[in-house]
PDB file of C-alpha atoms in Angstrom:
ATOM      1  CA  ALA A 752      35.097   9.107  -4.083  1.00 89.00           C
ATOM      2  CA  ASP A 753      32.728  12.176  -4.776  1.00 92.00           C
ATOM      3  CA  ILE A 754      30.303  11.042  -7.192  1.00 87.00           C
ATOM      4  CA  ASP A 755      27.674  13.452  -9.288  1.00 86.00           C
ATOM      5  CA  PHE A 756      25.245  11.274 -11.055  1.00 77.00           C
ATOM      6  CA  ASP A 757      21.840  12.486 -12.254  1.00 74.00           C
ATOM      7  CA  GLN A 758      20.161  14.122  -9.506  1.00 78.00           C
ATOM      8  CA  ILE A 759      22.140  11.526  -6.876  1.00 83.00           C
ATOM      9  CA  ASP A 760      25.294  13.390  -4.951  1.00 89.00           C
ATOM     10  CA  ALA A 761      27.507  10.326  -2.971  1.00 92.00           C
ATOM     11  CA  THR A 762      30.613   9.825  -1.113  1.00 96.00           C
ATOM     12  CA  GLY A 763      32.505   7.125   0.212  1.00 96.00           C
ATOM     13  CA  ASP A 764      35.218   4.518  -0.949  1.00 96.00           C
ATOM     14  CA  ILE A 765      34.617   2.686  -3.803  1.00 93.00           C
ATOM     15  CA  GLY A 766      37.232   0.087  -5.294  1.00 95.00           C
ATOM     16  CA  LEU A 767      37.031  -0.950  -9.236  1.00 93.00           C
ATOM     17  CA  VAL A 768      38.031  -4.051 -10.814  1.00 94.00           C
ATOM     18  CA  TRP A 769      38.475  -4.580 -14.424  1.00 93.00           C
ATOM     19  CA  SER A 770      39.768  -7.628 -14.789  1.00 91.00           C
ATOM     20  CA  GLY A 771      36.406  -9.875 -15.293  1.00 87.00           C
ATOM     21  CA  ALA A 772      33.582 -10.231 -17.535  1.00 89.00           C
ATOM     22  CA  ARG A 773      32.173  -7.084 -16.231  1.00 93.00           C
ATOM     23  CA  PRO A 774      33.550  -3.973 -14.360  1.00 94.00           C
ATOM     24  CA  LYS A 775      32.915  -4.472 -10.483  1.00 95.00           C
ATOM     25  CA  ALA A 776      32.406  -2.172  -7.850  1.00 94.00           C
ATOM     26  CA  THR A 777      33.027  -2.696  -4.146  1.00 96.00           C
ATOM     27  CA  GLY A 778      32.795  -0.209  -1.195  1.00 96.00           C
ATOM     28  CA  ARG A 779      30.468   2.248   1.124  1.00 97.00           C
ATOM     29  CA  LEU A 780      28.713   5.265  -0.292  1.00 95.00           C
ATOM     30  CA  ALA A 781      26.374   7.716   1.729  1.00 97.00           C
ATOM     31  CA  VAL A 782      23.897   9.193  -0.095  1.00 95.00           C
ATOM     32  CA  GLY A 783      21.971  12.754   0.796  1.00 92.00           C
ATOM     33  CA  ALA A 784      19.038  11.920  -1.383  1.00 90.00           C
ATOM     34  CA  LEU A 785      18.461   8.771  -3.811  1.00 87.00           C
ATOM     35  CA  ASP A 786      16.176   9.776  -5.965  1.00 85.00           C
ATOM     36  CA  LEU A 787      15.423   6.899  -8.232  1.00 80.00           C
ATOM     37  CA  ARG A 788      12.048   8.762  -9.615  1.00 77.00           C
ATOM     38  CA  PRO A 789      14.071   9.617 -13.083  1.00 74.00           C
ATOM     39  CA  TYR A 790      14.437   5.279 -13.409  1.00 69.00           C
ATOM     40  CA  LEU A 791      10.756   4.902 -13.140  1.00 67.00           C
ATOM     41  CA  PRO A 792       7.660   5.289 -15.775  1.00 63.00           C
ATOM     42  CA  PRO A 793       6.134   8.032 -14.984  1.00 64.00           C
ATOM     43  CA  PRO A 794       2.396   8.271 -13.622  1.00 62.00           C
ATOM     44  CA  ALA A 795      -0.423   8.125 -17.182  1.00 57.00           C
ATOM     45  CA  ALA A 796      -0.944  11.898 -18.010  1.00 54.00           C
ATOM     46  CA  GLY A 797      -3.643  13.177 -17.181  1.00 50.00           C
ATOM     47  CA  ALA A 798      -4.479  10.639 -14.597  1.00 51.00           C
ATOM     48  CA  GLN A 799      -7.523  11.593 -12.074  1.00 61.00           C
ATOM     49  CA  GLY A 800      -6.650   9.896  -8.578  1.00 67.00           C
ATOM     50  CA  PHE A 801      -4.656   6.456  -9.005  1.00 75.00           C
ATOM     51  CA  PRO A 802      -2.825   6.593 -12.488  1.00 80.00           C
ATOM     52  CA  ALA A 803      -3.220   3.294 -14.832  1.00 83.00           C
ATOM     53  CA  TRP A 804       0.127   1.077 -14.251  1.00 87.00           C
ATOM     54  CA  SER A 805       2.185   1.901 -17.255  1.00 86.00           C
ATOM     55  CA  GLU A 806       2.810   0.147 -20.242  1.00 88.00           C
ATOM     56  CA  ALA A 807       6.517   1.850 -20.441  1.00 85.00           C
ATOM     57  CA  LYS A 808       9.315  -0.365 -20.744  1.00 87.00           C
ATOM     58  CA  LEU A 809      11.354  -0.676 -17.915  1.00 85.00           C
ATOM     59  CA  ASP A 810      15.234  -0.864 -18.440  1.00 82.00           C
ATOM     60  CA  PHE A 811      16.944  -2.873 -16.589  1.00 85.00           C
ATOM     61  CA  ALA A 812      19.987  -3.543 -18.996  1.00 83.00           C
ATOM     62  CA  SER A 813      22.419  -1.565 -16.378  1.00 84.00           C
ATOM     63  CA  LEU A 814      22.123  -4.744 -14.212  1.00 88.00           C
ATOM     64  CA  ARG A 815      23.778  -6.712 -16.955  1.00 90.00           C
ATOM     65  CA  ASN A 816      26.736  -4.290 -17.266  1.00 91.00           C
ATOM     66  CA  ILE A 817      28.543  -4.004 -13.954  1.00 91.00           C
ATOM     67  CA  ASP A 818      28.379  -5.841 -10.969  1.00 95.00           C
ATOM     68  CA  ALA A 819      28.736  -4.517  -7.509  1.00 94.00           C
ATOM     69  CA  ASP A 820      29.205  -5.471  -3.332  1.00 96.00           C
ATOM     70  CA  LEU A 821      28.082  -1.809  -2.217  1.00 95.00           C
ATOM     71  CA  ASP A 822      27.046  -0.779   1.687  1.00 97.00           C
ATOM     72  CA  VAL A 823      24.736   2.112   0.944  1.00 95.00           C
ATOM     73  CA  THR A 824      23.148   4.699   3.623  1.00 97.00           C
ATOM     74  CA  ALA A 825      20.494   7.382   2.750  1.00 95.00           C
ATOM     75  CA  GLU A 826      18.975  10.205   4.508  1.00 94.00           C
ATOM     76  CA  GLN A 827      16.225  10.216   2.209  1.00 93.00           C
ATOM     77  CA  VAL A 828      14.704   7.926  -0.695  1.00 91.00           C
ATOM     78  CA  PHE A 829      12.318   8.590  -3.614  1.00 89.00           C
ATOM     79  CA  LEU A 830      10.340   6.060  -4.982  1.00 84.00           C
ATOM     80  CA  ASN A 831       7.901   7.711  -7.438  1.00 77.00           C
ATOM     81  CA  ASP A 832       5.599   9.247  -5.010  1.00 83.00           C
ATOM     82  CA  LEU A 833       6.804   7.159  -2.309  1.00 87.00           C
ATOM     83  CA  LYS A 834       9.095   8.709   0.499  1.00 90.00           C
ATOM     84  CA  PHE A 835      11.246   6.719   2.961  1.00 92.00           C
ATOM     85  CA  GLY A 836      13.434   8.431   5.805  1.00 93.00           C
ATOM     86  CA  GLU A 837      17.080   7.179   6.773  1.00 94.00           C
ATOM     87  CA  SER A 838      17.675   4.187   5.462  1.00 95.00           C
ATOM     88  CA  ARG A 839      20.749   1.073   5.006  1.00 96.00           C
ATOM     89  CA  MET A 840      20.883  -1.295   1.848  1.00 95.00           C
ATOM     90  CA  LYS A 841      23.401  -4.108   1.671  1.00 96.00           C
ATOM     91  CA  LEU A 842      23.571  -4.409  -2.700  1.00 94.00           C
ATOM     92  CA  LYS A 843      24.984  -7.124  -4.358  1.00 96.00           C
ATOM     93  CA  ILE A 844      24.554  -7.102  -8.640  1.00 94.00           C
ATOM     94  CA  GLU A 845      25.842 -10.474 -10.409  1.00 95.00           C
ATOM     95  CA  ASN A 846      25.580 -10.920 -14.050  1.00 93.00           C
ATOM     96  CA  GLY A 847      22.054  -9.125 -14.208  1.00 93.00           C
ATOM     97  CA  ARG A 848      21.000 -10.598 -11.151  1.00 95.00           C
ATOM     98  CA  MET A 849      20.310  -7.731  -7.864  1.00 94.00           C
ATOM     99  CA  VAL A 850      20.093  -8.507  -4.357  1.00 95.00           C
ATOM    100  CA  ALA A 851      19.209  -5.656  -2.183  1.00 94.00           C
ATOM    101  CA  ASP A 852      19.119  -6.212   1.658  1.00 96.00           C
ATOM    102  CA  ILE A 853      17.565  -3.503   3.619  1.00 95.00           C
ATOM    103  CA  PRO A 854      17.881  -4.075   7.042  1.00 96.00           C
ATOM    104  CA  GLU A 855      17.059  -0.114   7.725  1.00 94.00           C
ATOM    105  CA  LEU A 856      14.099   1.204   6.185  1.00 93.00           C
ATOM    106  CA  GLY A 857      12.813   4.502   7.624  1.00 94.00           C
ATOM    107  CA  MET A 858       9.063   5.352   6.369  1.00 92.00           C
ATOM    108  CA  TYR A 859       6.123   7.709   7.377  1.00 93.00           C
ATOM    109  CA  GLY A 860       7.117   7.635  11.626  1.00 91.00           C
ATOM    110  CA  GLY A 861       7.706   4.031  11.494  1.00 93.00           C
ATOM    111  CA  ALA A 862      10.744   1.662  10.495  1.00 93.00           C
ATOM    112  CA  GLY A 863      11.402  -1.292   8.782  1.00 93.00           C
ATOM    113  CA  SER A 864      13.560  -3.927   6.778  1.00 96.00           C
ATOM    114  CA  GLY A 865      13.073  -5.825   3.646  1.00 95.00           C
ATOM    115  CA  GLN A 866      14.788  -7.497   0.772  1.00 96.00           C
ATOM    116  CA  LEU A 867      14.271  -6.612  -3.109  1.00 94.00           C
ATOM    117  CA  VAL A 868      15.689  -8.894  -5.755  1.00 94.00           C
ATOM    118  CA  VAL A 869      15.509  -8.127  -9.829  1.00 93.00           C
ATOM    119  CA  ASN A 870      16.864 -10.974 -11.748  1.00 95.00           C
ATOM    120  CA  ALA A 871      17.466  -9.474 -15.502  1.00 92.00           C
ATOM    121  CA  ARG A 872      19.147 -12.716 -16.753  1.00 92.00           C
ATOM    122  CA  GLN A 873      16.477 -13.402 -19.033  1.00 88.00           C
ATOM    123  CA  SER A 874      14.073 -11.520 -21.375  1.00 84.00           C
ATOM    124  CA  ALA A 875      11.671 -10.525 -18.547  1.00 89.00           C
ATOM    125  CA  PRO A 876      12.915  -9.367 -15.746  1.00 92.00           C
ATOM    126  CA  ALA A 877      12.157 -11.401 -12.318  1.00 95.00           C
ATOM    127  CA  ILE A 878      11.189  -9.711  -9.108  1.00 94.00           C
ATOM    128  CA  THR A 879      10.534 -10.777  -5.979  1.00 96.00           C
ATOM    129  CA  GLY A 880      10.293  -8.956  -2.301  1.00 95.00           C
ATOM    130  CA  LYS A 881       9.650  -9.020   1.737  1.00 96.00           C
ATOM    131  CA  PHE A 882       9.345  -5.915   3.219  1.00 94.00           C
ATOM    132  CA  ASP A 883       8.025  -6.021   7.281  1.00 96.00           C
ATOM    133  CA  VAL A 884       7.196  -2.278   8.470  1.00 93.00           C
ATOM    134  CA  GLY A 885       5.926  -1.067  11.964  1.00 93.00           C
ATOM    135  CA  SER A 886       4.168   1.728  13.671  1.00 92.00           C
ATOM    136  CA  VAL A 887       3.474   3.514  10.105  1.00 94.00           C
ATOM    137  CA  GLN A 888       1.522   6.770  10.359  1.00 94.00           C
ATOM    138  CA  ALA A 889      -1.182   5.151   8.121  1.00 93.00           C
ATOM    139  CA  GLU A 890      -2.817   8.062   6.087  1.00 92.00           C
ATOM    140  CA  PRO A 891       0.737   9.587   4.586  1.00 92.00           C
ATOM    141  CA  PHE A 892       1.494   6.080   3.492  1.00 90.00           C
ATOM    142  CA  THR A 893      -1.982   5.172   2.086  1.00 87.00           C
ATOM    143  CA  LYS A 894      -1.879   8.500   0.676  1.00 87.00           C
ATOM    144  CA  ASP A 895       1.063   8.208  -1.153  1.00 86.00           C
ATOM    145  CA  LEU A 896       0.347   4.318  -2.035  1.00 81.00           C
ATOM    146  CA  MET A 897      -2.883   4.116  -3.413  1.00 76.00           C
ATOM    147  CA  LYS A 898      -3.834   7.984  -3.257  1.00 76.00           C
ATOM    148  CA  ILE A 899      -6.297   7.387  -0.804  1.00 80.00           C
ATOM    149  CA  ASP A 900      -6.515   9.785   2.677  1.00 83.00           C
ATOM    150  CA  LYS A 901      -9.218   7.745   4.745  1.00 86.00           C
ATOM    151  CA  LEU A 902      -7.468   5.994   6.954  1.00 91.00           C
ATOM    152  CA  LEU A 903      -5.894   7.310  10.448  1.00 93.00           C
ATOM    153  CA  GLY A 904      -3.706   5.178  13.097  1.00 94.00           C
ATOM    154  CA  LEU A 905      -0.570   3.861  13.707  1.00 94.00           C
ATOM    155  CA  GLY A 906       0.014   0.226  11.601  1.00 93.00           C
ATOM    156  CA  GLY A 907       1.964  -2.395  10.895  1.00 94.00           C
ATOM    157  CA  PHE A 908       2.515  -3.652   7.426  1.00 93.00           C
ATOM    158  CA  ASN A 909       3.920  -7.083   6.003  1.00 96.00           C
ATOM    159  CA  MET A 910       4.114  -8.320   2.711  1.00 96.00           C
ATOM    160  CA  GLU A 911       6.209 -10.692   0.208  1.00 97.00           C
ATOM    161  CA  PHE A 912       5.633 -11.557  -3.260  1.00 96.00           C
ATOM    162  CA  SER A 913       7.200 -12.399  -6.474  1.00 97.00           C
ATOM    163  CA  ALA A 914       6.181 -11.226 -10.172  1.00 96.00           C
ATOM    164  CA  SER A 915       7.909 -10.889 -14.154  1.00 95.00           C
ATOM    165  CA  GLY A 916       7.462  -8.333 -16.793  1.00 94.00           C
ATOM    166  CA  SER A 917       8.762  -5.477 -18.011  1.00 90.00           C
ATOM    167  CA  SER A 918       6.269  -2.774 -17.294  1.00 90.00           C
ATOM    168  CA  GLN A 919       4.369  -2.212 -14.326  1.00 89.00           C
ATOM    169  CA  ALA A 920       1.223  -3.469 -16.078  1.00 92.00           C
ATOM    170  CA  ALA A 921       2.826  -6.919 -16.726  1.00 94.00           C
ATOM    171  CA  ILE A 922       4.182  -6.842 -13.054  1.00 94.00           C
ATOM    172  CA  MET A 923       0.952  -6.124 -11.720  1.00 93.00           C
ATOM    173  CA  ASN A 924      -0.764  -8.772 -13.462  1.00 96.00           C
ATOM    174  CA  SER A 925       1.755 -11.637 -12.944  1.00 96.00           C
ATOM    175  CA  MET A 926       2.081 -10.875  -8.925  1.00 96.00           C
ATOM    176  CA  ASP A 927       1.719 -13.443  -6.423  1.00 98.00           C
ATOM    177  CA  GLY A 928       2.133 -13.108  -2.663  1.00 97.00           C
ATOM    178  CA  LYS A 929       0.575 -12.554   0.295  1.00 97.00           C
ATOM    179  CA  GLY A 930       0.917 -10.366   3.648  1.00 97.00           C
ATOM    180  CA  GLY A 931      -1.480  -8.458   6.190  1.00 96.00           C
ATOM    181  CA  PHE A 932      -1.758  -5.194   7.795  1.00 95.00           C
ATOM    182  CA  ASP A 933      -3.014  -4.274  11.742  1.00 96.00           C
ATOM    183  CA  ILE A 934      -3.349  -0.672  12.686  1.00 95.00           C
ATOM    184  CA  ALA A 935      -4.617   0.429  16.127  1.00 94.00           C
ATOM    185  CA  ASP A 936      -6.164   3.505  17.775  1.00 93.00           C
ATOM    186  CA  GLY A 937      -7.082   5.282  14.132  1.00 95.00           C
ATOM    187  CA  SER A 938     -10.285   5.984  12.521  1.00 95.00           C
ATOM    188  CA  LEU A 939     -11.609   5.820   9.176  1.00 91.00           C
ATOM    189  CA  LYS A 940     -12.590   9.021   7.742  1.00 91.00           C
ATOM    190  CA  GLY A 941     -15.438   9.992   5.514  1.00 89.00           C
ATOM    191  CA  ILE A 942     -17.948   7.942   7.279  1.00 87.00           C
ATOM    192  CA  ASN A 943     -19.438   7.396  10.625  1.00 88.00           C
ATOM    193  CA  LEU A 944     -20.622   3.652  11.132  1.00 83.00           C
ATOM    194  CA  GLY A 945     -21.815   4.329  14.374  1.00 79.00           C
ATOM    195  CA  LYS A 946     -24.071   6.579  12.982  1.00 82.00           C
ATOM    196  CA  LEU A 947     -25.209   4.701   9.950  1.00 82.00           C
ATOM    197  CA  ALA A 948     -26.597   1.715  12.446  1.00 76.00           C
ATOM    198  CA  ALA A 949     -28.364   4.652  14.702  1.00 76.00           C
ATOM    199  CA  GLY A 950     -30.048   5.654  11.165  1.00 79.00           C
ATOM    200  CA  ILE A 951     -30.805   2.574  10.324  1.00 75.00           C
ATOM    201  CA  ALA A 952     -32.312   1.127  13.515  1.00 72.00           C
ATOM    202  CA  ASP A 953     -34.598   4.956  13.708  1.00 73.00           C
ATOM    203  CA  LEU A 954     -36.043   3.665  10.189  1.00 73.00           C
ATOM    204  CA  LEU A 955     -36.924   0.290  11.613  1.00 69.00           C
ATOM    205  CA  ASN A 956     -38.058   1.881  14.652  1.00 68.00           C
ATOM    206  CA  GLY A 957     -40.418   3.908  12.332  1.00 63.00           C
ATOM    207  CA  ASP A 958     -39.229   7.226  13.855  1.00 53.00           C
ATOM    208  CA  ILE A 959     -37.971   8.307  10.146  1.00 48.00           C
ATOM    209  CA  LEU A 960     -40.292   6.369   7.754  1.00 46.00           C
ATOM    210  CA  LYS A 961     -43.802   5.114   8.835  1.00 50.00           C
ATOM    211  CA  GLY A 962     -44.602   1.840   7.124  1.00 50.00           C
ATOM    212  CA  GLY A 963     -41.674   0.267   6.234  1.00 54.00           C
ATOM    213  CA  VAL A 964     -37.932   0.804   5.146  1.00 60.00           C
ATOM    214  CA  SER A 965     -37.172   2.435   1.384  1.00 69.00           C
ATOM    215  CA  PRO A 966     -34.232   2.430  -0.961  1.00 74.00           C
ATOM    216  CA  ALA A 967     -34.488   6.099  -0.666  1.00 79.00           C
ATOM    217  CA  ALA A 968     -34.537   6.456   3.244  1.00 77.00           C
ATOM    218  CA  VAL A 969     -31.959   3.950   3.710  1.00 77.00           C
ATOM    219  CA  GLN A 970     -29.609   6.520   0.982  1.00 81.00           C
ATOM    220  CA  LYS A 971     -30.890   9.205   2.907  1.00 84.00           C
ATOM    221  CA  VAL A 972     -29.479   8.032   5.905  1.00 83.00           C
ATOM    222  CA  LEU A 973     -26.293   6.600   4.110  1.00 83.00           C
ATOM    223  CA  ALA A 974     -25.820  10.408   2.931  1.00 87.00           C
ATOM    224  CA  ILE A 975     -25.903  11.537   6.547  1.00 88.00           C
ATOM    225  CA  ALA A 976     -23.046   9.102   7.794  1.00 89.00           C
ATOM    226  CA  GLN A 977     -20.907   9.742   4.934  1.00 87.00           C
ATOM    227  CA  ARG A 978     -19.659  13.072   5.052  1.00 89.00           C
ATOM    228  CA  PRO A 979     -16.359  14.830   5.232  1.00 89.00           C
ATOM    229  CA  ASP A 980     -16.341  15.558   8.664  1.00 92.00           C
ATOM    230  CA  GLU A 981     -17.457  12.077   9.745  1.00 92.00           C
ATOM    231  CA  THR A 982     -15.481   9.438  11.461  1.00 93.00           C
ATOM    232  CA  THR A 983     -15.481   5.879  12.808  1.00 91.00           C
ATOM    233  CA  ASP A 984     -12.796   5.345  15.575  1.00 92.00           C
ATOM    234  CA  PHE A 985     -11.339   1.910  16.191  1.00 94.00           C
ATOM    235  CA  SER A 986      -8.714   0.533  18.581  1.00 94.00           C
ATOM    236  CA  GLU A 987      -8.113  -2.482  16.014  1.00 95.00           C
ATOM    237  CA  PHE A 988      -8.009  -2.839  11.995  1.00 94.00           C
ATOM    238  CA  LEU A 989      -6.440  -5.654  10.891  1.00 95.00           C
ATOM    239  CA  SER A 990      -6.451  -8.098   7.819  1.00 96.00           C
ATOM    240  CA  ASP A 991      -4.356 -10.941   5.900  1.00 97.00           C
ATOM    241  CA  PHE A 992      -4.235 -11.472   2.295  1.00 97.00           C
ATOM    242  CA  THR A 993      -3.260 -13.667  -0.599  1.00 98.00           C
ATOM    243  CA  ILE A 994      -1.837 -12.722  -4.404  1.00 97.00           C
ATOM    244  CA  GLU A 995      -2.367 -14.987  -7.122  1.00 98.00           C
ATOM    245  CA  ASN A 996      -1.760 -13.277 -10.523  1.00 97.00           C
ATOM    246  CA  GLY A 997      -2.899 -10.229  -9.230  1.00 96.00           C
ATOM    247  CA  TYR A 998      -5.553 -10.762  -7.789  1.00 97.00           C
ATOM    248  CA  VAL A 999      -5.424  -9.977  -3.908  1.00 96.00           C
ATOM    249  CA  THR A1000      -8.357 -12.083  -1.439  1.00 97.00           C
ATOM    250  CA  ALA A1001      -8.501 -10.917   2.168  1.00 97.00           C
ATOM    251  CA  PRO A1002     -10.582 -13.837   3.625  1.00 96.00           C
ATOM    252  CA  SER A1003     -11.078 -11.819   6.809  1.00 95.00           C
ATOM    253  CA  ILE A1004     -10.788  -8.110   7.522  1.00 95.00           C
ATOM    254  CA  SER A1005     -11.770  -7.097  11.580  1.00 95.00           C
ATOM    255  CA  LEU A1006     -12.571  -3.634  12.940  1.00 93.00           C
ATOM    256  CA  LYS A1007     -13.255  -3.638  16.351  1.00 92.00           C
ATOM    257  CA  GLY A1008     -14.062   0.175  17.648  1.00 89.00           C
ATOM    258  CA  PRO A1009     -16.010   1.486  20.934  1.00 84.00           C
ATOM    259  CA  LEU A1010     -19.270   1.563  19.238  1.00 79.00           C
ATOM    260  CA  VAL A1011     -18.767  -0.311  16.444  1.00 86.00           C
ATOM    261  CA  ILE A1012     -17.575  -3.765  15.520  1.00 89.00           C
ATOM    262  CA  VAL A1013     -16.872  -5.054  11.689  1.00 89.00           C
ATOM    263  CA  THR A1014     -16.208  -8.275   9.984  1.00 93.00           C
ATOM    264  CA  GLY A1015     -15.891  -8.805   6.502  1.00 94.00           C
ATOM    265  CA  LYS A1016     -14.040  -9.709   3.865  1.00 96.00           C
ATOM    266  CA  GLY A1017     -13.173  -8.838  -0.161  1.00 95.00           C
ATOM    267  CA  ALA A1018     -10.491  -9.054  -3.163  1.00 96.00           C
ATOM    268  CA  VAL A1019      -9.071  -6.307  -4.845  1.00 95.00           C
ATOM    269  CA  ASN A1020      -8.153  -6.924  -8.675  1.00 95.00           C
ATOM    270  CA  LEU A1021      -4.627  -5.088  -8.716  1.00 93.00           C
ATOM    271  CA  PRO A1022      -4.255  -5.245 -13.088  1.00 93.00           C
ATOM    272  CA  ALA A1023      -7.682  -3.403 -12.810  1.00 92.00           C
ATOM    273  CA  GLN A1024      -7.632  -1.481  -9.887  1.00 91.00           C
ATOM    274  CA  THR A1025     -11.030  -2.948  -8.510  1.00 93.00           C
ATOM    275  CA  LEU A1026     -12.675  -3.318  -5.638  1.00 92.00           C
ATOM    276  CA  ASP A1027     -14.949  -6.105  -4.326  1.00 95.00           C
ATOM    277  CA  LEU A1028     -15.237  -5.744  -0.181  1.00 93.00           C
ATOM    278  CA  ARG A1029     -18.181  -7.498   1.589  1.00 93.00           C
ATOM    279  CA  LEU A1030     -18.110  -5.395   5.402  1.00 88.00           C
ATOM    280  CA  ALA A1031     -20.853  -6.535   8.449  1.00 86.00           C
ATOM    281  CA  PRO A1032     -20.949  -3.607  10.932  1.00 83.00           C
ATOM    282  CA  VAL A1033     -22.505  -4.008  13.552  1.00 83.00           C
ATOM    283  CA  ALA A1034     -23.418  -1.362  16.115  1.00 77.00           C
ATOM    284  CA  ILE A1035     -24.745  -1.013  19.704  1.00 71.00           C
ATOM    285  CA  VAL A1036     -27.728   1.511  19.291  1.00 66.00           C
ATOM    286  CA  LYS A1037     -30.844   2.385  21.172  1.00 60.00           C
ATOM    287  CA  VAL A1038     -33.874   1.444  19.411  1.00 55.00           C
ATOM    288  CA  GLY A1039     -37.007   3.577  21.122  1.00 56.00           C
ATOM    289  CA  ASP A1040     -37.470   3.131  24.448  1.00 60.00           C
ATOM    290  CA  GLN A1041     -35.820  -0.627  24.444  1.00 58.00           C
ATOM    291  CA  GLU A1042     -32.647  -0.975  25.775  1.00 55.00           C
ATOM    292  CA  LYS A1043     -29.742  -0.802  23.612  1.00 64.00           C
ATOM    293  CA  ARG A1044     -28.760  -3.595  21.289  1.00 61.00           C
ATOM    294  CA  SER A1045     -26.751  -4.777  18.263  1.00 70.00           C
ATOM    295  CA  VAL A1046     -27.965  -3.634  14.895  1.00 70.00           C
ATOM    296  CA  ALA A1047     -26.281  -5.074  11.765  1.00 74.00           C
ATOM    297  CA  ILE A1048     -25.645  -3.316   8.427  1.00 75.00           C
ATOM    298  CA  PRO A1049     -24.516  -4.861   5.831  1.00 81.00           C
ATOM    299  CA  LEU A1050     -22.553  -3.180   3.548  1.00 83.00           C
ATOM    300  CA  LYS A1051     -20.644  -3.905  -0.151  1.00 88.00           C
ATOM    301  CA  ILE A1052     -17.908  -1.404  -1.557  1.00 87.00           C
ATOM    302  CA  THR A1053     -16.954  -1.658  -5.311  1.00 92.00           C
ATOM    303  CA  GLY A1054     -15.961   0.643  -7.790  1.00 89.00           C
ATOM    304  CA  THR A1055     -12.319   1.507  -8.440  1.00 86.00           C
ATOM    305  CA  TYR A1056      -8.928   2.818  -6.036  1.00 78.00           C
ATOM    306  CA  SER A1057     -10.253   6.317  -7.407  1.00 73.00           C
ATOM    307  CA  ASN A1058     -13.466   5.802  -7.151  1.00 78.00           C
ATOM    308  CA  PRO A1059     -14.544   3.393  -4.216  1.00 78.00           C
ATOM    309  CA  LYS A1060     -18.834   2.861  -4.246  1.00 80.00           C
ATOM    310  CA  PRO A1061     -20.360   1.949  -1.366  1.00 73.00           C
TER     311      PRO A1061
END
């Protein structure tokens, strides 16, 4: 077979059986670039930062028109803004239910595996997935996924989920699942928690403000520590999370670095794209002529994906 379909060019061996209730395709296909973007809702027009979830209806009718049992290899896969490298997939479609087993998934310098199941036998499609990837470059991955470029390092990510709905928005509102991440030897861009702790320590020591600590003085210290060229280095950054009806809860967040240790918890509202993180950075600083000691700075981060507010 030599197949041209929209932006997809594939070669391989295909068998077609026409005697059943639906045509069934079997065989092997090799694809240079598997571009799935034309079949997904586009980002919201004019959106700044992370786009709103689309209300456009996802059309899964094709899953009810043909059955398949295919081995597919691809040099590249494009899924909206996400880009994947060399990947292999075992695709089965039967009476509107698709199971995509992915033993090889190349992405952002790392590799992983997963499974995606789409059941379009009923009016509201049901979707389940399970993915596990390692050694991913965190900065390009989070930038493409969430439009955030504040995280450097190599990380492992795992997630399993279930949802139902006929649009991105409906799927986000119904999502349940769990997962976690573990990023090593990286840094947070745009903030220096060690410098923030040292500034707070100076305030407490009276070096910046005489007679007490005011909110204005704290904001001044925060402005100094929160600049585009500032970073917080860490050796380990990890968390587990659960998802219920689109609400993500992370009961334990941990970051360890040479100058700062951070613990905390947080929540993310997927449908509304809002954040509510409570962090407790502890840095080792020198206060006046005293010996070095720990200084804790409680932080609260709220806002949206596109505009988080410390």
